[in-house]
Short mmCIF file of C-alpha atoms and ligand atoms in Angstrom, two decimals:
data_model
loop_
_atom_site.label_atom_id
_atom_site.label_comp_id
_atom_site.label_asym_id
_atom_site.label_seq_id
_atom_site.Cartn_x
_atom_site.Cartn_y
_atom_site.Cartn_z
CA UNK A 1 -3.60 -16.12 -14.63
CA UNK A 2 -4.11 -15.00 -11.04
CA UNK A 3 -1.90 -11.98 -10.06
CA UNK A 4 0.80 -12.85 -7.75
CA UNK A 5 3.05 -10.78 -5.67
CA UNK A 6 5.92 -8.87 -8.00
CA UNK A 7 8.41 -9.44 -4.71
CA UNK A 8 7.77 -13.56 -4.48
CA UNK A 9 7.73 -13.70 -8.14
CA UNK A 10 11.30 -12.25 -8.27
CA UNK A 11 12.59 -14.05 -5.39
CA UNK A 12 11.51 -17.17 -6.70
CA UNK A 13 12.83 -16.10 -9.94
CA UNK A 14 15.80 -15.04 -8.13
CA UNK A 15 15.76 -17.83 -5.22
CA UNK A 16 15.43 -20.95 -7.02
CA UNK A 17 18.83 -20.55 -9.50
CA UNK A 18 20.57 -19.42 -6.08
CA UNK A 19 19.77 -22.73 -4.38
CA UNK A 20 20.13 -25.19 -7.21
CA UNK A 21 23.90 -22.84 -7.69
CA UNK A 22 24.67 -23.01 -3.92
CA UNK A 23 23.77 -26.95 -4.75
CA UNK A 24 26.14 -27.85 -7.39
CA UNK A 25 28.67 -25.54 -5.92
CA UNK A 26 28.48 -27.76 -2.39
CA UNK A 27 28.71 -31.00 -4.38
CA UNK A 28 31.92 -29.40 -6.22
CA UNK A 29 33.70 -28.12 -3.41
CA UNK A 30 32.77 -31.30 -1.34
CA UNK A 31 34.64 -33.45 -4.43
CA UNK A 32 37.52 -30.76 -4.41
CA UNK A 33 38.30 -30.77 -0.65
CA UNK A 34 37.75 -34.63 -0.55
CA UNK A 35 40.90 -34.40 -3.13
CA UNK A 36 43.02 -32.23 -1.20
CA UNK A 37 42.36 -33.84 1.96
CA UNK A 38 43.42 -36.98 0.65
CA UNK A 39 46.96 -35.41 -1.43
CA UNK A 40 47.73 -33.85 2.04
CA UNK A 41 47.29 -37.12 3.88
CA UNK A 42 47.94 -40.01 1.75
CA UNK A 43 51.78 -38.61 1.90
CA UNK A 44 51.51 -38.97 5.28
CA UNK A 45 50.75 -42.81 5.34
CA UNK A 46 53.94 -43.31 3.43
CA UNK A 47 55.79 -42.54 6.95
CA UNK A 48 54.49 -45.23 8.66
CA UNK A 49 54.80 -47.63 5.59
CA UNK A 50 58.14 -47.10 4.88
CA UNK A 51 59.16 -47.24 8.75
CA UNK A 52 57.37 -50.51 8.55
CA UNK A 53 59.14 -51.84 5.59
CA UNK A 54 62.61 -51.72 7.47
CA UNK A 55 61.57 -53.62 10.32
CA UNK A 56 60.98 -56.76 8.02
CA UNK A 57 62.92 -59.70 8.68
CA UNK A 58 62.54 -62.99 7.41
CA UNK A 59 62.02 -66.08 10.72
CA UNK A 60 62.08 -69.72 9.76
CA UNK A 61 61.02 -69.03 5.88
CA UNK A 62 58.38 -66.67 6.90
CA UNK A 63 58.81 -62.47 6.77
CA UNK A 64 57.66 -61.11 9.87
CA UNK A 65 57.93 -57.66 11.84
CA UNK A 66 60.80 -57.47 14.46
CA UNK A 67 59.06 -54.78 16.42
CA UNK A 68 58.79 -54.04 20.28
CA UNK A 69 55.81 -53.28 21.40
CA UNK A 70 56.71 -49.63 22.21
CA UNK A 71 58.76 -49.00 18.23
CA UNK A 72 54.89 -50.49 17.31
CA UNK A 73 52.72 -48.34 19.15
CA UNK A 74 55.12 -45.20 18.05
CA UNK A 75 54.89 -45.79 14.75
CA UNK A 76 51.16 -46.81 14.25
CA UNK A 77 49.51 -44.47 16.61
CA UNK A 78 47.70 -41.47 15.60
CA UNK A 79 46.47 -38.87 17.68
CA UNK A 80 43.19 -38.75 15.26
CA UNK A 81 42.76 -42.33 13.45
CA UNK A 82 43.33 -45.83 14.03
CA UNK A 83 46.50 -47.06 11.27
CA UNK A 84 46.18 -50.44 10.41
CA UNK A 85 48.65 -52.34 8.00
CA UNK A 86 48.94 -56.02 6.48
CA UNK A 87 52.14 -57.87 4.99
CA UNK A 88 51.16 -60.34 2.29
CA UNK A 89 54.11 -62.44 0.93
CA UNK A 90 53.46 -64.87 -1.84
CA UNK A 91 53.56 -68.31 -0.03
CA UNK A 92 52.72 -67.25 3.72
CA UNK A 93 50.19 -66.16 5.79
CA UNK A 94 49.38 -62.75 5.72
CA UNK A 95 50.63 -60.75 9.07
CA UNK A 96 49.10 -57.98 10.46
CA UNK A 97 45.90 -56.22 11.73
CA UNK A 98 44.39 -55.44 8.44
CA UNK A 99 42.12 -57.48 6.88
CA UNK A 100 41.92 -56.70 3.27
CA UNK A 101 42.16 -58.27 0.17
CA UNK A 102 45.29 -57.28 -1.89
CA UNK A 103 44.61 -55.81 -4.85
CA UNK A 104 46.42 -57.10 -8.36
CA UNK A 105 48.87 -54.87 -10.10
CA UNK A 106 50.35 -53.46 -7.09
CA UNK A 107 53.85 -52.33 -8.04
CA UNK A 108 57.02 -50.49 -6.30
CA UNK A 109 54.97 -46.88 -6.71
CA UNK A 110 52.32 -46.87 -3.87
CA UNK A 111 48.91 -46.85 -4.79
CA UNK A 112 46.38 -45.20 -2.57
CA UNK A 113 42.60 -46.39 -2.99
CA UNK A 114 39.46 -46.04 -0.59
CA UNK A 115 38.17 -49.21 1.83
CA UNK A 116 35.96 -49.89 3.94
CA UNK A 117 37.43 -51.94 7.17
CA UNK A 118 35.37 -53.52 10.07
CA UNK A 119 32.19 -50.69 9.23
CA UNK A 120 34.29 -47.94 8.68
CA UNK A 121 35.84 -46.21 5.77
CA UNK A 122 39.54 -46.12 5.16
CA UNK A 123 42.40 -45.13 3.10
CA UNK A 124 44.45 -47.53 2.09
CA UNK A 125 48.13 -47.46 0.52
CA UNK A 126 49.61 -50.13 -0.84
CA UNK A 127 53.50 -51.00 -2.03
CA UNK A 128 55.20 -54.00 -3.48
CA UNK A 129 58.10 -54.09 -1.41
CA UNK A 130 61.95 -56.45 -1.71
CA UNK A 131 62.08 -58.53 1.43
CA UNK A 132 65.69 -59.76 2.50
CA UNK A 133 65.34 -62.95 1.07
CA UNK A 134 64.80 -61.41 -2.41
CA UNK A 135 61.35 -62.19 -2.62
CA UNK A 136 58.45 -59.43 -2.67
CA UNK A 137 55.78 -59.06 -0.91
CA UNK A 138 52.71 -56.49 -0.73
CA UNK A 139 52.16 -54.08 2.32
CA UNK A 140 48.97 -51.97 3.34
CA UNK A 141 48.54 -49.62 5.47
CA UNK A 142 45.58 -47.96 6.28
CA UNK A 143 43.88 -45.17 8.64
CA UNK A 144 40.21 -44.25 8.99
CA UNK A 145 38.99 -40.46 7.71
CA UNK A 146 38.96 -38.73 10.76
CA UNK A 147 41.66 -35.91 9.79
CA UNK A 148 40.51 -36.10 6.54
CA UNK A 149 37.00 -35.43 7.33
CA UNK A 150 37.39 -32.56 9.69
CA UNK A 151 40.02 -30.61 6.84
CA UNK A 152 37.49 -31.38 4.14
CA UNK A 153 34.54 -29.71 6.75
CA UNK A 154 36.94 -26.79 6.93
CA UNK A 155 37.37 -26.43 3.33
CA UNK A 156 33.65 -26.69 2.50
CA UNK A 157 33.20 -24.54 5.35
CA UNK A 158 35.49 -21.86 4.29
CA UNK A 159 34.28 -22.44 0.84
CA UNK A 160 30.80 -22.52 1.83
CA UNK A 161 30.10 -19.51 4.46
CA UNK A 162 30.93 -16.88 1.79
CA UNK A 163 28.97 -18.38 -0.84
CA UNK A 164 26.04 -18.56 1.56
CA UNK A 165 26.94 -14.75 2.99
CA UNK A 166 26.56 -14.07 -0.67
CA UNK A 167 23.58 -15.92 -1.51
CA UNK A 168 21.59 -14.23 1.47
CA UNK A 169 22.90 -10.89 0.34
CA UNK A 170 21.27 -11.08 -2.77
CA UNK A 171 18.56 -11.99 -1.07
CA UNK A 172 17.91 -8.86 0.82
CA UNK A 173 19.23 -6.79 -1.79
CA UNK A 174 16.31 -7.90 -4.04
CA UNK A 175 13.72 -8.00 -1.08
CA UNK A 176 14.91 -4.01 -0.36
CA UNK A 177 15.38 -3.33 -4.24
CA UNK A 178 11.90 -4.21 -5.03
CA UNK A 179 10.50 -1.88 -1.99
CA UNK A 180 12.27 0.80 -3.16
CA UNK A 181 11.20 0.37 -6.40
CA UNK A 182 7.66 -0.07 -5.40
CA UNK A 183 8.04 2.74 -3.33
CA UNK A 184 6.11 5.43 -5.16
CA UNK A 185 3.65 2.82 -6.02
CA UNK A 186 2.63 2.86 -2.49
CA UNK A 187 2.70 6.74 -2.40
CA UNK A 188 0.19 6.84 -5.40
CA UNK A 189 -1.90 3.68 -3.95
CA UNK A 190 -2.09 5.91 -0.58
CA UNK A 191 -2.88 9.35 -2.82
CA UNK A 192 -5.54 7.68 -4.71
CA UNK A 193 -7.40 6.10 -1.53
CA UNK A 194 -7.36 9.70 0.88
CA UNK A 195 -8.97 11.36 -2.67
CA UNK A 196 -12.50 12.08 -2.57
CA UNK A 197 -14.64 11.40 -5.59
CA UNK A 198 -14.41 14.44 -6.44
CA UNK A 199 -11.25 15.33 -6.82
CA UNK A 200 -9.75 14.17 -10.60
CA UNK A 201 -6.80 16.03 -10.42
CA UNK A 202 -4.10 14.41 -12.53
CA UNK A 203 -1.73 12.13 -10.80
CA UNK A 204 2.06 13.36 -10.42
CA UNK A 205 3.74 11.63 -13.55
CA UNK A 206 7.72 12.44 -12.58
CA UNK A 207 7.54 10.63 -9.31
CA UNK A 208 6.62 7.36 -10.72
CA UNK A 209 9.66 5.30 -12.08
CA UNK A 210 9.79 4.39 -15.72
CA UNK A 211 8.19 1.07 -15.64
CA UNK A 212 5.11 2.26 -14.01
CA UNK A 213 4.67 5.66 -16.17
CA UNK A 214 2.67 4.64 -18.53
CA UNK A 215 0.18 2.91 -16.16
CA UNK A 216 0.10 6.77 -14.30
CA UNK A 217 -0.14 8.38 -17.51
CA UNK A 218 -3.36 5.89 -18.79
CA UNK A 219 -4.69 6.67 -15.63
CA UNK A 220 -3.96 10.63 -16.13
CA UNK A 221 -5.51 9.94 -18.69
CA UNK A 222 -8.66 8.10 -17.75
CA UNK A 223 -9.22 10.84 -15.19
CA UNK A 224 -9.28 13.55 -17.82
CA UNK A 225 -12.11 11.53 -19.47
CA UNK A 226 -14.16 10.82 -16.22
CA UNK A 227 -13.65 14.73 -15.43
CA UNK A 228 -14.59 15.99 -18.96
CA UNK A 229 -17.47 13.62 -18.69
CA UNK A 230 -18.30 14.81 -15.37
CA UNK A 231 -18.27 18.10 -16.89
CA UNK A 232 -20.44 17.41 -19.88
CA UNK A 233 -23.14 15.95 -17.34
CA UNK A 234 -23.17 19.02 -15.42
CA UNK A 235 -23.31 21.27 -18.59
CA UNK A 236 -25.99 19.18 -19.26
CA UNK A 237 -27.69 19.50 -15.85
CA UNK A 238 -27.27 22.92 -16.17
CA UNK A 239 -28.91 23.34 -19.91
CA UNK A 240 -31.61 21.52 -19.12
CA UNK A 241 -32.49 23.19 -15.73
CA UNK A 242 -31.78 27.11 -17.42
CA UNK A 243 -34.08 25.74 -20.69
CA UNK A 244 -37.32 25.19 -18.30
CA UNK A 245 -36.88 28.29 -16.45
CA UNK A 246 -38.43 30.33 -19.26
CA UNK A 247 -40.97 28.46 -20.13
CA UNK A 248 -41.93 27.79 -16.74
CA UNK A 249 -41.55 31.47 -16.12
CA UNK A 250 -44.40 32.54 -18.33
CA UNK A 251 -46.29 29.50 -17.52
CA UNK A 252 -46.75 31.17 -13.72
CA UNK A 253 -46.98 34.78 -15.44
CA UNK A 254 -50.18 33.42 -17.10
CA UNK A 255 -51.40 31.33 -14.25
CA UNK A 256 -51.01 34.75 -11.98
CA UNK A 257 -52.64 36.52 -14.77
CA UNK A 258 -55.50 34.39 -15.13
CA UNK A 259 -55.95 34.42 -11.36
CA UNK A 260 -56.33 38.00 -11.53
CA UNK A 261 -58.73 37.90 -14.24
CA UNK A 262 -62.37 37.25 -14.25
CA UNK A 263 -62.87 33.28 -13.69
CA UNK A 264 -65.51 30.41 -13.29
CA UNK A 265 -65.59 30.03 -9.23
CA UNK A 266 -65.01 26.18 -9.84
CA UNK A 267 -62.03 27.05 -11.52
CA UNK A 268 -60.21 28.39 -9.21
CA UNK A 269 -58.64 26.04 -7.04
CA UNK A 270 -57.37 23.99 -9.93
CA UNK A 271 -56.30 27.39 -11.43
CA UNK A 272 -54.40 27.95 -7.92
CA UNK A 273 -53.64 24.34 -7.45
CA UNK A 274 -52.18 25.28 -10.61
CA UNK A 275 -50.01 28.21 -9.43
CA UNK A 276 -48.36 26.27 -6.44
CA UNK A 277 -47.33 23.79 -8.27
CA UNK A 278 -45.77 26.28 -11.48
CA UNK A 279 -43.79 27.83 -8.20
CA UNK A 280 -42.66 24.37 -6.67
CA UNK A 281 -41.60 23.50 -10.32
CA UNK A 282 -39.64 26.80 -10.74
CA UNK A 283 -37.94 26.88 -7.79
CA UNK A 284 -36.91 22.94 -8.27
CA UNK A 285 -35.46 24.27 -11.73
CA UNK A 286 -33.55 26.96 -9.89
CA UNK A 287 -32.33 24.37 -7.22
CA UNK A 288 -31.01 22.46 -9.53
CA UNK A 289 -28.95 25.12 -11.83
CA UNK A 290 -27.58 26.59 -8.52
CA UNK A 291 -26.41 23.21 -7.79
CA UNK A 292 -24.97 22.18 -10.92
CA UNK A 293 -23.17 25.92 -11.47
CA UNK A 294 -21.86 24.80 -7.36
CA UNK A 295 -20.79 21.56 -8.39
CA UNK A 296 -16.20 21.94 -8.87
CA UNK A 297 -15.14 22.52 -12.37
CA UNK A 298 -18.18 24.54 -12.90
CA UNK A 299 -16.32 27.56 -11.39
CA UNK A 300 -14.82 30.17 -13.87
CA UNK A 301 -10.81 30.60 -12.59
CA UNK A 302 -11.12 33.85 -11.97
CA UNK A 303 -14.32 34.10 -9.96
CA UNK A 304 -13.40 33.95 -6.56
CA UNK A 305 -12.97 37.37 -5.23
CA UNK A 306 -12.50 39.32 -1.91
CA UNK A 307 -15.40 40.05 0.18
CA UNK A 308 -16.47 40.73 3.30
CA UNK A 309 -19.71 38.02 4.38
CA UNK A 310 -20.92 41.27 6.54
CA UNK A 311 -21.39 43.18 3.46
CA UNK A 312 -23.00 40.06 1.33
CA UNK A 313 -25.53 39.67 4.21
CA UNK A 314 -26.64 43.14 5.08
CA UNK A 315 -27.28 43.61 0.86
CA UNK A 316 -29.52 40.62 0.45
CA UNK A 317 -31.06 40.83 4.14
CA UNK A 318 -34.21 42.97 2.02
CA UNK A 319 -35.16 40.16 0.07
CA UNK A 320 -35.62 37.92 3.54
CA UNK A 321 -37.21 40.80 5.88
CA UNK A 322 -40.63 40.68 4.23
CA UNK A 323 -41.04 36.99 4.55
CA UNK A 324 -39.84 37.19 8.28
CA UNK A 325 -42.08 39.87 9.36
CA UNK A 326 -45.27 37.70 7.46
CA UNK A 327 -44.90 34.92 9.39
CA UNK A 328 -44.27 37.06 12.61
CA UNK A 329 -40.34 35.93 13.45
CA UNK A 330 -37.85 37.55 14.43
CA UNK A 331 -34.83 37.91 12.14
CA UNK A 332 -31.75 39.79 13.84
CA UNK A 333 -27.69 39.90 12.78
CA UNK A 334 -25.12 40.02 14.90
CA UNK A 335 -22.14 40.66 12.23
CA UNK A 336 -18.89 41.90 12.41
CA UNK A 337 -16.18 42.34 9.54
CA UNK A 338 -15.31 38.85 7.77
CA UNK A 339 -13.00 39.12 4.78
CA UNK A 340 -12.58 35.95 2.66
CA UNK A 341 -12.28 35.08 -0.76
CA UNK A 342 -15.10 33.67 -1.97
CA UNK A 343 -17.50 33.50 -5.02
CA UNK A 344 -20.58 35.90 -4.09
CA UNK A 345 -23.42 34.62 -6.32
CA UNK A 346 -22.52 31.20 -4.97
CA UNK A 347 -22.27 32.03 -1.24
CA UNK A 348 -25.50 33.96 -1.48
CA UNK A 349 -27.48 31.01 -2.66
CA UNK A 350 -25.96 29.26 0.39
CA UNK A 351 -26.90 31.73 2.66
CA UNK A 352 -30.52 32.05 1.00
CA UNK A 353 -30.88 28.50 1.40
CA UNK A 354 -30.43 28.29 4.94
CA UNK A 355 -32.45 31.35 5.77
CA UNK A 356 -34.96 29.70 3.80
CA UNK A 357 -34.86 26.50 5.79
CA UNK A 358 -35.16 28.87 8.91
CA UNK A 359 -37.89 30.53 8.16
CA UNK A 360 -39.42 27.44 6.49
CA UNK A 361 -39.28 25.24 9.64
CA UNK A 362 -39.52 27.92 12.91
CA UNK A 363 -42.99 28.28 13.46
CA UNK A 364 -44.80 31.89 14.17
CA UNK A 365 -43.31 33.96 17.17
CA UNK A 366 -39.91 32.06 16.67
CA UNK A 367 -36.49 33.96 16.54
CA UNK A 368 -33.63 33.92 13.62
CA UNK A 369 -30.23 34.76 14.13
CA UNK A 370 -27.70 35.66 11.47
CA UNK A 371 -24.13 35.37 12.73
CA UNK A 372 -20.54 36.33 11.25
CA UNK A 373 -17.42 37.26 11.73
CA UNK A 374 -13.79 36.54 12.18
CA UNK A 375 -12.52 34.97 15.37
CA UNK A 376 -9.38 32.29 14.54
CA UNK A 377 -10.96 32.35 10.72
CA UNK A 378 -13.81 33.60 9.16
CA UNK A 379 -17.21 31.96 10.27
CA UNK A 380 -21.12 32.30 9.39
CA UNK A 381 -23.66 30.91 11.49
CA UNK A 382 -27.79 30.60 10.85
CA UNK A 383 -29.12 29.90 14.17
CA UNK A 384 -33.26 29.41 14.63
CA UNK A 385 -35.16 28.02 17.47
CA UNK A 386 -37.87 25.79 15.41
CA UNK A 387 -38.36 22.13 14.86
CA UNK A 388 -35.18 21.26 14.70
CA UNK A 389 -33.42 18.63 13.03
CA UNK A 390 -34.18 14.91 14.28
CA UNK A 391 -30.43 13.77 15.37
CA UNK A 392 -30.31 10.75 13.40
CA UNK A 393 -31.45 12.41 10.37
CA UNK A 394 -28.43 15.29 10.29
CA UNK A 395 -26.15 13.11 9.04
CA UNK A 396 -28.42 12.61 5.39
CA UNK A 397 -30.38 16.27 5.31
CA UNK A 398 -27.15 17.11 2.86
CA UNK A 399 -28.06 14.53 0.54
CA UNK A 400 -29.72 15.47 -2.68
CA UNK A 401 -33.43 15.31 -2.40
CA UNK A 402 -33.72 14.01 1.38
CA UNK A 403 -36.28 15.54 3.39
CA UNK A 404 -37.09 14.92 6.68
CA UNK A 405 -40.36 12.35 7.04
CA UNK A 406 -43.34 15.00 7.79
CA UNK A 407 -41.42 18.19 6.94
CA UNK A 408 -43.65 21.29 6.56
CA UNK A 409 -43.78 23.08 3.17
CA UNK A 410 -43.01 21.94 -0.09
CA UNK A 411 -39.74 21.99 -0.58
CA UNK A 412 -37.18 19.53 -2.64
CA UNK A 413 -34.75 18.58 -0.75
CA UNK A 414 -31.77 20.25 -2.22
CA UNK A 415 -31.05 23.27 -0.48
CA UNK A 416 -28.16 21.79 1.96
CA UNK A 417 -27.25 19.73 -1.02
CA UNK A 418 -26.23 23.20 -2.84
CA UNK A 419 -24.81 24.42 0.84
CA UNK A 420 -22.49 21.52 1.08
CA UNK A 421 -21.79 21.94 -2.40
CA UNK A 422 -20.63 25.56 -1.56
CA UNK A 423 -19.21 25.23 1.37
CA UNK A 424 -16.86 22.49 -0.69
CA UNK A 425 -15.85 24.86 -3.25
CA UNK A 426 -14.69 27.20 -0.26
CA UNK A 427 -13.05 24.52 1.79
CA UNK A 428 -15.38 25.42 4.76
CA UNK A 429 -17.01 22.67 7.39
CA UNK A 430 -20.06 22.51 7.31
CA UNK A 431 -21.66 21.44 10.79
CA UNK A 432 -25.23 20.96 11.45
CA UNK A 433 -26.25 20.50 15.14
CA UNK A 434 -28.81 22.06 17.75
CA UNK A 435 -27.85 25.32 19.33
CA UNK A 436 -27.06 25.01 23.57
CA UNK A 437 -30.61 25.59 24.30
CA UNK A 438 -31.50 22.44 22.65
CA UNK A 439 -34.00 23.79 20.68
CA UNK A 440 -33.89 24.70 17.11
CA UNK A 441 -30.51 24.26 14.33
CA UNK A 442 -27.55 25.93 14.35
CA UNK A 443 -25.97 25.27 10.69
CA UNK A 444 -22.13 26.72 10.94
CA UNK A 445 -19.49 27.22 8.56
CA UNK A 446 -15.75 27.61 9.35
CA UNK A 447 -13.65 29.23 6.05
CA UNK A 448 -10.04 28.11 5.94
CA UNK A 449 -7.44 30.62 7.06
CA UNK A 450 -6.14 30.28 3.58
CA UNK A 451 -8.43 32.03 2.06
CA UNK A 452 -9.01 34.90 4.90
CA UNK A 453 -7.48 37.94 4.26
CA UNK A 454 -7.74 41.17 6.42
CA UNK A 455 -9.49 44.16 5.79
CA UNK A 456 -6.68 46.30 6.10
N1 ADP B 1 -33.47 25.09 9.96
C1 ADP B 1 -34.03 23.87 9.92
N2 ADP B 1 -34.86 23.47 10.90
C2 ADP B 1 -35.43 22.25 10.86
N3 ADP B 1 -35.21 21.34 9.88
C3 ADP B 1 -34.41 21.70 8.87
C4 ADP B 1 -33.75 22.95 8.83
N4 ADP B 1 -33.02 23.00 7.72
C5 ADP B 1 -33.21 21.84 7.10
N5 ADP B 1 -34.03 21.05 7.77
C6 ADP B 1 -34.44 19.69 7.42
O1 ADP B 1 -33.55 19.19 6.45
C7 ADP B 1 -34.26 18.76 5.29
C8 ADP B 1 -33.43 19.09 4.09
O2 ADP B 1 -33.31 20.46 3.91
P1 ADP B 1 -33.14 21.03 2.46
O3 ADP B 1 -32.03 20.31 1.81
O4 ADP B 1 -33.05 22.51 2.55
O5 ADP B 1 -34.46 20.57 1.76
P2 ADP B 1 -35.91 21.22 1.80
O6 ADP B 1 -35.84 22.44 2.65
O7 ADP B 1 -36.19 21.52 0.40
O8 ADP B 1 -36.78 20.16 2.36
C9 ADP B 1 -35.56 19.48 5.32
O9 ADP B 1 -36.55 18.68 4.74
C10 ADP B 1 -35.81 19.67 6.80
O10 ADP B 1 -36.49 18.57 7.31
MG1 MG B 2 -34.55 23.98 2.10
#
């Protein structure tokens, strides 16, 4: 069955009775108010009837109505209906303006009964009545509906309009009801879609209402698996990268060995074919463990700690120097205090790997700039004047294992994968453009003032 809407299904559920209520209740209050109308009105007729009945006086054998004009007019005209009335005697012609049939059975209690007259409906009473001769004959009167119509419209009206009132109350109770109720639906719907991928934190259980609890708590649930899958994967990542790092440890150790050593002259470019390839490899397995001990949930609780990024640079600037001053470029730092809390094996990895991309991709006689400090929160900026980055390729060079088309060296592609990693786990931006003089890559990152404490 296709899922409908929860708020049509209960308004139908809710609408249909309503109508098919309101329905029955109209037909009931149209047969009630047709009742009183009438027992209001049909007393009425009995005025002019018996007003009638005492004008009756019997002219050469025949009863007839000894009425002026003006006694007529007063006593059969209504402000709101036409009165009509008929005299039937046994052995004469009927006199009057009605033209009815009399019924049989008609005794000396009126009876009232509904007509219809020249296209029109009408009430009609009838009477047996003693004529001065002591004979009997039948009269009728009759009016059309008009004052009964219009009371009955105002019962069913005054019936009606609360009913309705009611009806339409219900309504909008139900419409508001159900978006209340759905309420923190919503707010979970909108939680869910601003997460990132990443994030797998449970879902708030007390703010959903009962009925939807256990559809928050499966999902609670299914989250805790996809983390503590997630997990397992990156344990796994992890194992398998720290498990080739040995071997392919001593693998180099004997390839540098062997190098050394006394060797076949034809061997030797395989042999340091051999050597490149052991490093590539190694480093790939480091990569790789970096990135899976940077990926979140990897992180012991307590390992964040506070640290100034002046102090992190200036004791792992020694390992860069050397490899700067081979390939003639000039590495300078321009750092003042920046206190944060951070993780310090992690964010020196991320700063190795973009000193490495530096020095990787500015050619000979180039310049590298080291930047950090605190100025509206703690920032740290690599800035190099080399190939730079080609603009419609910044948005991917974060992606695991992209490398620009044609890019020097042998690298693979996952050292801004493990910044952006790291940079995540701090809450920094990361932003990746080319410094003011156009040439080159500035990579900056911007720590939240959350996590910036001061030195003092
Ligand atoms: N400082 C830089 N200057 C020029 N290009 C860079 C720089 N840093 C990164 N890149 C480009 O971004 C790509 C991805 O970088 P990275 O993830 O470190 O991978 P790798 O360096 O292993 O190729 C590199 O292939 C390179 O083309
Ligand atoms: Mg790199």
């Amino acid at each position: 069955m296709p899922a409908r809407s929860l708020r049509r299904l209960l308004l139908g559920w809710l609408l249909a009775p309503l109508l098919i209520l309101l329905a029955l209740g109209t037909l009931g209050t149209v047969y009630i108010a047709r009742g009183v109308a009438h027992d209001a009105y049909d007393k009425e007729l009995l005025d002019p009837m018996l007003a009638l009945a005492q004008h009756i006086v019997i002219m050469g054998g025949q009863p007839t109505f000894n009425l002026t004009p003006a006694a007529r007019d007063l006593l059969l005209v209504d402000a709101y209906d036409n009165i009509y009335y008929q005299l039937s005697a046994a052995h004469a012609r009927p006199i009057g303006n009605l033209y009815l049939p009399v019924p049989a059975g008609i005794g000396d209690r009126a009876l009232f009964y509904d007509a219809s007259f020249s296209g029109r409906e009408i009430r009609v009473a009838a009477l047996r009545i003693a004529l001065p001769d002591n004979t009997s004959a039948v009269l009728q009167v009759a009016e059309t509906l008009n004052k009964r119509d219009s009371h009955m419209i105002k019962i069913l009206l005054g019936m009606l309009a609360p009913a309705l009132a009611i009806a339409l109350a219900a309504v909008l109770l139900v419409w508001f009801g159900i978006r209340r109720g759905l309420a923190p639906l919503e707010n979970l719907q909108t939680e869910l879609a601003a997460r990132s991928h990443r994030d797998l934190r449970p879902v708030p259980e007390n703010h959903a209402p009962e009925e939807v609890r256990p559809l928050v708590v499966s999902l609670n649930a299914l989250l805790r698996r996809l983390n503590e899958a997630q997990a397992s994967q990156q344990r796994f990542l992890a194992n398998a990268a720290h498990q080739l790092r040995t071997p392919l440890a001593g693998l180099q150790t004997q390839v540098e060995l062997a190098l050394r050593g006394h060797l076949p002259e034809h061997l030797r470019p395989t042999l340091a074919h051999l050597h490149a390839s052991t490093v590539r490899t190694a480093h790939l397995a480091n990569q790789l463990l970096t990135l899976a001990r940077a990926e979140p949930g990897a992180l012991p609780p307590d390992a964040m700690q506070r640290l100034d990024l002046c102090n992190l640079v200036e004791n792992a600037a020694h390992e860069w120097v050397p490899r700067a001053l081979e390939k003639k470029l000039d590495l300078g730092f321009d750092m003042t205090p920046a206190w944060l809390v951070g993780e310090p094996l992690l964010l020196r990895e991320l700063l190795a790997n973009l000193i490495d991309n530096a020095l990787r991709y500015t050619p000979a006689g180039g310049n590298i700039t080291v930047r950090c400090g605190d100025l509206n929160g703690v920032f740290l900026e690599v800035e190099d004047n080399g190939i730079g980055i080609p603009a419609a390729a910044i948005a991917k060079v974060c992606e695991r294992f992209y490398r620009v088309e044609g890019s020097p060296g042998d690298g693979c592609g996952l050292g801004l994968a493990i910044v952006e990693e790291i940079a995540r786990i701090h809450d920094a931006t990361l932003d990746i453009s080319a410094p003011d003089t156009g040439r080159g890559t500035l990579i900056r990152l911007r720590f939240p003032q959350t996590h910036v404490f001061s030195s003092t």
